[in-house]
PDB file of C-alpha atoms and ligand atoms in Angstrom:
ATOM      1  CA  MET A 157      -0.082   0.062   0.016  1.00  0.00           C
ATOM      2  CA  THR A 158       1.754   3.385  -0.662  1.00  0.00           C
ATOM      3  CA  GLU A 159       1.489   5.640   1.879  1.00  0.00           C
ATOM      4  CA  VAL A 160       1.132   9.525   0.384  1.00  0.00           C
ATOM      5  CA  ARG A 161      -0.026  12.987   2.206  1.00  0.00           C
ATOM      6  CA  LEU A 162      -2.978  14.766   0.681  1.00  0.00           C
ATOM      7  CA  PRO A 163      -1.818  17.123  -1.824  1.00  0.00           C
ATOM      8  CA  GLU A 164      -0.563  20.131  -0.488  1.00  0.00           C
ATOM      9  CA  ASN A 165      -1.920  23.635  -2.003  1.00  0.00           C
ATOM     10  CA  ARG A 166      -5.115  22.225  -2.635  1.00  0.00           C
ATOM     11  CA  ILE A 167      -8.488  22.546  -1.447  1.00  0.00           C
ATOM     12  CA  PRO A 168     -11.156  19.260  -1.457  1.00  0.00           C
ATOM     13  CA  VAL A 169     -14.379  19.913  -2.822  1.00  0.00           C
ATOM     14  CA  ILE A 170     -15.564  17.394  -0.702  1.00  0.00           C
ATOM     15  CA  ARG A 171     -14.488  15.879   2.434  1.00  0.00           C
ATOM     16  CA  VAL A 172     -16.717  12.958   3.910  1.00  0.00           C
ATOM     17  CA  PRO A 173     -16.437   9.988   6.713  1.00  0.00           C
ATOM     18  CA  ALA A 174     -17.421   6.585   5.480  1.00  0.00           C
ATOM     19  CA  SER A 175     -19.969   4.793   7.650  1.00  0.00           C
ATOM     20  CA  PRO A 176     -20.851   1.169   8.475  1.00  0.00           C
ATOM     21  CA  ALA A 177     -24.149   2.144   6.497  1.00  0.00           C
ATOM     22  CA  ASP A 178     -22.246   2.606   3.300  1.00  0.00           C
ATOM     23  CA  ALA A 179     -20.337  -0.809   3.137  1.00  0.00           C
ATOM     24  CA  ASN A 180     -20.521  -3.759   1.844  1.00  0.00           C
ATOM     25  CA  PRO A 181     -20.698  -7.580   3.671  1.00  0.00           C
ATOM     26  CA  GLY A 182     -16.844  -7.790   3.400  1.00  0.00           C
ATOM     27  CA  GLY A 183     -16.308  -4.985   5.289  1.00  0.00           C
ATOM     28  CA  SER A 184     -15.044  -2.283   2.606  1.00  0.00           C
ATOM     29  CA  ILE A 185     -17.116   0.479   1.132  1.00  0.00           C
ATOM     30  CA  PHE A 186     -19.389   0.310  -1.718  1.00  0.00           C
ATOM     31  CA  GLY A 187     -18.346   1.724  -5.021  1.00  0.00           C
ATOM     32  CA  GLY A 188     -20.909   2.969  -5.460  1.00  0.00           C
ATOM     33  CA  TRP A 189     -21.090   5.226  -2.955  1.00  0.00           C
ATOM     34  CA  ILE A 190     -17.301   6.425  -3.750  1.00  0.00           C
ATOM     35  CA  MET A 191     -18.583   6.989  -7.719  1.00  0.00           C
ATOM     36  CA  SER A 192     -21.409   9.371  -6.296  1.00  0.00           C
ATOM     37  CA  TYR A 193     -18.690  11.254  -4.510  1.00  0.00           C
ATOM     38  CA  VAL A 194     -16.738  11.334  -7.326  1.00  0.00           C
ATOM     39  CA  ASP A 195     -19.536  12.135  -9.464  1.00  0.00           C
ATOM     40  CA  VAL A 196     -20.956  15.521  -7.324  1.00  0.00           C
ATOM     41  CA  ALA A 197     -17.076  16.318  -6.683  1.00  0.00           C
ATOM     42  CA  GLY A 198     -16.032  16.484 -10.616  1.00  0.00           C
ATOM     43  CA  SER A 199     -19.123  18.924 -11.339  1.00  0.00           C
ATOM     44  CA  ILE A 200     -18.023  21.342  -8.897  1.00  0.00           C
ATOM     45  CA  PRO A 201     -15.590  22.734 -11.137  1.00  0.00           C
ATOM     46  CA  ALA A 202     -17.465  21.974 -13.995  1.00  0.00           C
ATOM     47  CA  LEU A 203     -20.406  24.156 -12.825  1.00  0.00           C
ATOM     48  CA  ASP A 204     -17.587  26.663 -12.305  1.00  0.00           C
ATOM     49  CA  ARG A 205     -16.739  27.058 -15.428  1.00  0.00           C
ATOM     50  CA  ALA A 206     -20.031  26.721 -17.126  1.00  0.00           C
ATOM     51  CA  GLN A 207     -21.533  29.408 -15.206  1.00  0.00           C
ATOM     52  CA  GLY A 208     -24.827  26.787 -15.117  1.00  0.00           C
ATOM     53  CA  PRO A 209     -26.379  23.455 -15.198  1.00  0.00           C
ATOM     54  CA  VAL A 210     -24.238  20.336 -16.281  1.00  0.00           C
ATOM     55  CA  VAL A 211     -24.938  17.101 -16.537  1.00  0.00           C
ATOM     56  CA  THR A 212     -22.213  13.752 -16.588  1.00  0.00           C
ATOM     57  CA  ARG A 213     -21.688  12.622 -20.402  1.00  0.00           C
ATOM     58  CA  ALA A 214     -19.357   9.793 -19.636  1.00  0.00           C
ATOM     59  CA  VAL A 215     -16.882   8.380 -17.596  1.00  0.00           C
ATOM     60  CA  GLU A 216     -13.531   7.807 -19.395  1.00  0.00           C
ATOM     61  CA  SER A 217     -11.967   6.104 -16.660  1.00  0.00           C
ATOM     62  CA  PHE A 218     -12.359   5.113 -13.550  1.00  0.00           C
ATOM     63  CA  GLU A 219      -9.948   2.834 -10.798  1.00  0.00           C
ATOM     64  CA  PHE A 220     -10.393   1.885  -7.616  1.00  0.00           C
ATOM     65  CA  LYS A 221      -6.307   1.808  -6.480  1.00  0.00           C
ATOM     66  CA  GLN A 222      -7.369   0.713  -2.923  1.00  0.00           C
ATOM     67  CA  PRO A 223     -10.287  -0.248  -0.441  1.00  0.00           C
ATOM     68  CA  VAL A 224     -12.014   2.275   1.465  1.00  0.00           C
ATOM     69  CA  LEU A 225     -12.408   1.201   5.013  1.00  0.00           C
ATOM     70  CA  ILE A 226     -14.916   2.070   7.638  1.00  0.00           C
ATOM     71  CA  GLY A 227     -14.156   5.490   9.546  1.00  0.00           C
ATOM     72  CA  ASP A 228     -12.145   6.579   6.445  1.00  0.00           C
ATOM     73  CA  LEU A 229     -12.383  10.250   6.135  1.00  0.00           C
ATOM     74  CA  ILE A 230     -11.882  11.001   2.316  1.00  0.00           C
ATOM     75  CA  SER A 231     -11.507  14.102   0.180  1.00  0.00           C
ATOM     76  CA  CYS A 232     -12.355  14.465  -3.098  1.00  0.00           C
ATOM     77  CA  TYR A 233      -9.713  17.307  -5.929  1.00  0.00           C
ATOM     78  CA  ALA A 234     -10.796  18.232  -8.421  1.00  0.00           C
ATOM     79  CA  LYS A 235      -9.245  19.724 -11.620  1.00  0.00           C
ATOM     80  CA  ILE A 236     -10.379  20.959 -14.973  1.00  0.00           C
ATOM     81  CA  ILE A 237      -7.862  18.783 -16.986  1.00  0.00           C
ATOM     82  CA  SER A 238      -9.598  20.078 -20.785  1.00  0.00           C
ATOM     83  CA  GLU A 239     -11.979  21.786 -22.352  1.00  0.00           C
ATOM     84  CA  GLY A 240     -14.264  21.675 -25.572  1.00  0.00           C
ATOM     85  CA  ARG A 241     -16.751  23.550 -27.224  1.00  0.00           C
ATOM     86  CA  THR A 242     -20.237  22.267 -24.451  1.00  0.00           C
ATOM     87  CA  SER A 243     -17.698  19.692 -22.694  1.00  0.00           C
ATOM     88  CA  ILE A 244     -15.733  19.865 -19.643  1.00  0.00           C
ATOM     89  CA  LYS A 245     -13.651  17.144 -18.415  1.00  0.00           C
ATOM     90  CA  VAL A 246     -12.425  16.624 -15.115  1.00  0.00           C
ATOM     91  CA  ASP A 247      -9.901  14.946 -13.218  1.00  0.00           C
ATOM     92  CA  VAL A 248     -10.873  13.575  -9.763  1.00  0.00           C
ATOM     93  CA  GLU A 249      -8.327  12.108  -7.210  1.00  0.00           C
ATOM     94  CA  VAL A 250      -9.836  10.198  -3.955  1.00  0.00           C
ATOM     95  CA  TYR A 251      -8.096  10.487  -0.808  1.00  0.00           C
ATOM     96  CA  ALA A 252      -8.814   8.518   2.347  1.00  0.00           C
ATOM     97  CA  GLU A 253      -7.287   9.593   5.686  1.00  0.00           C
ATOM     98  CA  ARG A 254      -7.297   6.135   8.223  1.00  0.00           C
ATOM     99  CA  ARG A 255      -6.890   6.423  11.569  1.00  0.00           C
ATOM    100  CA  LYS A 256      -5.057   3.741  14.064  1.00  0.00           C
ATOM    101  CA  GLY A 257      -5.023   4.703  17.200  1.00  0.00           C
ATOM    102  CA  ALA A 258      -2.618   7.630  17.207  1.00  0.00           C
ATOM    103  CA  VAL A 259      -1.136   6.930  13.574  1.00  0.00           C
ATOM    104  CA  LYS A 260      -2.955   8.556  10.689  1.00  0.00           C
ATOM    105  CA  GLN A 261      -2.050   6.930   7.628  1.00  0.00           C
ATOM    106  CA  CYS A 262      -3.199   8.845   4.399  1.00  0.00           C
ATOM    107  CA  ILE A 263      -4.034   6.816   0.746  1.00  0.00           C
ATOM    108  CA  LYS A 264      -4.421   7.695  -2.586  1.00  0.00           C
ATOM    109  CA  VAL A 265      -7.756   5.474  -3.355  1.00  0.00           C
ATOM    110  CA  THR A 266      -9.422   6.280  -6.675  1.00  0.00           C
ATOM    111  CA  GLU A 267      -8.889   8.567  -9.507  1.00  0.00           C
ATOM    112  CA  ALA A 268     -10.960   9.296 -11.952  1.00  0.00           C
ATOM    113  CA  VAL A 269     -11.759  11.094 -15.302  1.00  0.00           C
ATOM    114  CA  LEU A 270     -15.325  12.312 -16.154  1.00  0.00           C
ATOM    115  CA  VAL A 271     -16.898  14.683 -18.941  1.00  0.00           C
ATOM    116  CA  TYR A 272     -19.726  17.037 -18.164  1.00  0.00           C
ATOM    117  CA  VAL A 273     -21.627  19.172 -20.300  1.00  0.00           C
ATOM    118  CA  ALA A 274     -22.896  22.550 -20.336  1.00  0.00           C
ATOM    119  CA  ILE A 275     -27.106  22.099 -20.877  1.00  0.00           C
ATOM    120  CA  ASP A 276     -29.419  25.105 -21.542  1.00  0.00           C
ATOM    121  CA  GLY A 277     -32.831  25.253 -20.467  1.00  0.00           C
ATOM    122  CA  ASP A 278     -34.237  22.140 -22.995  1.00  0.00           C
ATOM    123  CA  HIS A 279     -31.181  20.099 -21.286  1.00  0.00           C
ATOM    124  CA  LYS A 280     -29.056  20.588 -25.198  1.00  0.00           C
ATOM    125  CA  PRO A 281     -25.887  20.816 -25.064  1.00  0.00           C
ATOM    126  CA  ARG A 282     -24.453  24.988 -24.920  1.00  0.00           C
ATOM    127  CA  ALA A 283     -21.249  26.269 -25.739  1.00  0.00           C
ATOM    128  CA  LEU A 284     -19.719  27.490 -22.849  1.00  0.00           C
ATOM    129  CA  PRO A 285     -19.053  30.999 -22.083  1.00  0.00           C
ATOM    130  CA  ALA A 286     -15.768  32.594 -22.444  1.00  0.00           C
ATOM    131  CA  LYS A 287     -13.376  33.068 -20.362  1.00  0.00           C
TER     132      LYS A 287
HETATM  133  C1  COA B 333     -25.166  15.547 -22.590  1.00  0.00           C
HETATM  134  C2  COA B 333     -26.534  15.536 -23.427  1.00  0.00           C
HETATM  135  C3  COA B 333     -26.959  16.872 -23.351  1.00  0.00           C
HETATM  136  C4  COA B 333     -24.838  15.601 -24.884  1.00  0.00           C
HETATM  137  O1  COA B 333     -25.548  16.009 -25.696  1.00  0.00           O
HETATM  138  P1  COA B 333     -25.148  14.651 -26.997  1.00  0.00           P
HETATM  139  O2  COA B 333     -26.823  14.956 -28.327  1.00  0.00           O
HETATM  140  O3  COA B 333     -24.518  13.917 -26.911  1.00  0.00           O
HETATM  141  O4  COA B 333     -24.481  16.247 -27.556  1.00  0.00           O
HETATM  142  P2  COA B 333     -22.866  16.192 -28.299  1.00  0.00           P
HETATM  143  O5  COA B 333     -22.537  15.182 -29.218  1.00  0.00           O
HETATM  144  O6  COA B 333     -22.905  17.969 -29.409  1.00  0.00           O
HETATM  145  O7  COA B 333     -21.891  16.164 -27.183  1.00  0.00           O
HETATM  146  C5  COA B 333     -21.946  16.891 -26.392  1.00  0.00           C
HETATM  147  C6  COA B 333     -20.009  17.008 -26.195  1.00  0.00           C
HETATM  148  O8  COA B 333     -19.947  15.874 -25.479  1.00  0.00           O
HETATM  149  C7  COA B 333     -19.139  15.330 -26.227  1.00  0.00           C
HETATM  150  N1  COA B 333     -19.356  13.785 -25.756  1.00  0.00           N
HETATM  151  C8  COA B 333     -20.049  13.701 -26.135  1.00  0.00           C
HETATM  152  N2  COA B 333     -19.665  12.145 -26.139  1.00  0.00           N
HETATM  153  C9  COA B 333     -18.748  11.649 -25.543  1.00  0.00           C
HETATM  154  C10 COA B 333     -18.104  10.825 -24.353  1.00  0.00           C
HETATM  155  N3  COA B 333     -18.209   9.607 -24.601  1.00  0.00           N
HETATM  156  N4  COA B 333     -17.055  10.858 -24.049  1.00  0.00           N
HETATM  157  C11 COA B 333     -16.423  11.995 -23.907  1.00  0.00           C
HETATM  158  N5  COA B 333     -16.967  13.247 -24.733  1.00  0.00           N
HETATM  159  C12 COA B 333     -18.219  13.189 -24.904  1.00  0.00           C
HETATM  160  C13 COA B 333     -18.477  15.905 -27.772  1.00  0.00           C
HETATM  161  O9  COA B 333     -17.476  15.726 -28.074  1.00  0.00           O
HETATM  162  C14 COA B 333     -19.159  17.205 -27.263  1.00  0.00           C
HETATM  163  O10 COA B 333     -18.159  18.082 -26.807  1.00  0.00           O
HETATM  164  P3  COA B 333     -17.963  19.550 -27.012  1.00  0.00           P
HETATM  165  O11 COA B 333     -18.855  20.447 -27.594  1.00  0.00           O
HETATM  166  O12 COA B 333     -16.802  20.036 -25.886  1.00  0.00           O
HETATM  167  O13 COA B 333     -17.231  19.117 -28.473  1.00  0.00           O
HETATM  168  C15 COA B 333     -27.286  14.067 -23.791  1.00  0.00           C
HETATM  169  O14 COA B 333     -26.084  13.161 -24.038  1.00  0.00           O
HETATM  170  C16 COA B 333     -27.795  14.442 -22.325  1.00  0.00           C
HETATM  171  O15 COA B 333     -28.783  14.248 -22.100  1.00  0.00           O
HETATM  172  N6  COA B 333     -27.156  12.760 -21.648  1.00  0.00           N
HETATM  173  C17 COA B 333     -27.871  12.711 -20.777  1.00  0.00           C
HETATM  174  C18 COA B 333     -27.017  13.019 -18.878  1.00  0.00           C
HETATM  175  C19 COA B 333     -26.997  12.372 -17.887  1.00  0.00           C
HETATM  176  O16 COA B 333     -28.555  11.977 -17.213  1.00  0.00           O
HETATM  177  N7  COA B 333     -26.067  11.973 -16.749  1.00  0.00           N
HETATM  178  C20 COA B 333     -26.400  11.895 -15.732  1.00  0.00           C
HETATM  179  C21 COA B 333     -26.744  12.639 -14.596  1.00  0.00           C
HETATM  180  S1  COA B 333     -26.060  14.555 -14.202  1.00  0.00           S
END
């Protein structure tokens, strides 16, 4: 297991603890629980860039590198890596902080790339506003 620190000089868009209700029978956290937070996390810089509503169009990659365990505090970091006329591609990294007594580990658990599309009032693609 690779131990790392939380990224310096970056602010997570979401931090949330993993609860027993989010666990599968094997004792680790459901992938779908993590995926939903990754989707929300990625949408935050996309909403900001689009200056209005966006929808998730595609998940280009999604890697569960390490399990998330009950009690972990997950932090999601999201950054725009490219954009087109209506679409915004966002990289999301998820880290878990895990306490064992006085010792705190930090583990990169998930990385994903998602594509969001800005939409208008008719749910049709909308050109991104000029920067
Ligand atoms: C998002 C939606 C409005 C786009 O409509 P569309 O007819 O596919 O529009 P387009 O083909 O013009 O594609 C729009 C943009 O998405 C990009 N795109 C389309 N499919 C893609 C894919 N599989 N991967 C990456 N980008 C993709 C296009 O390249 C285009 O980007 P650009 O304008 O920056 O060049 C429509 O697909 C939709 O409503 N999907 C459902 C969204 C949803 O419900 N998400 C889940 C809940 S948020």
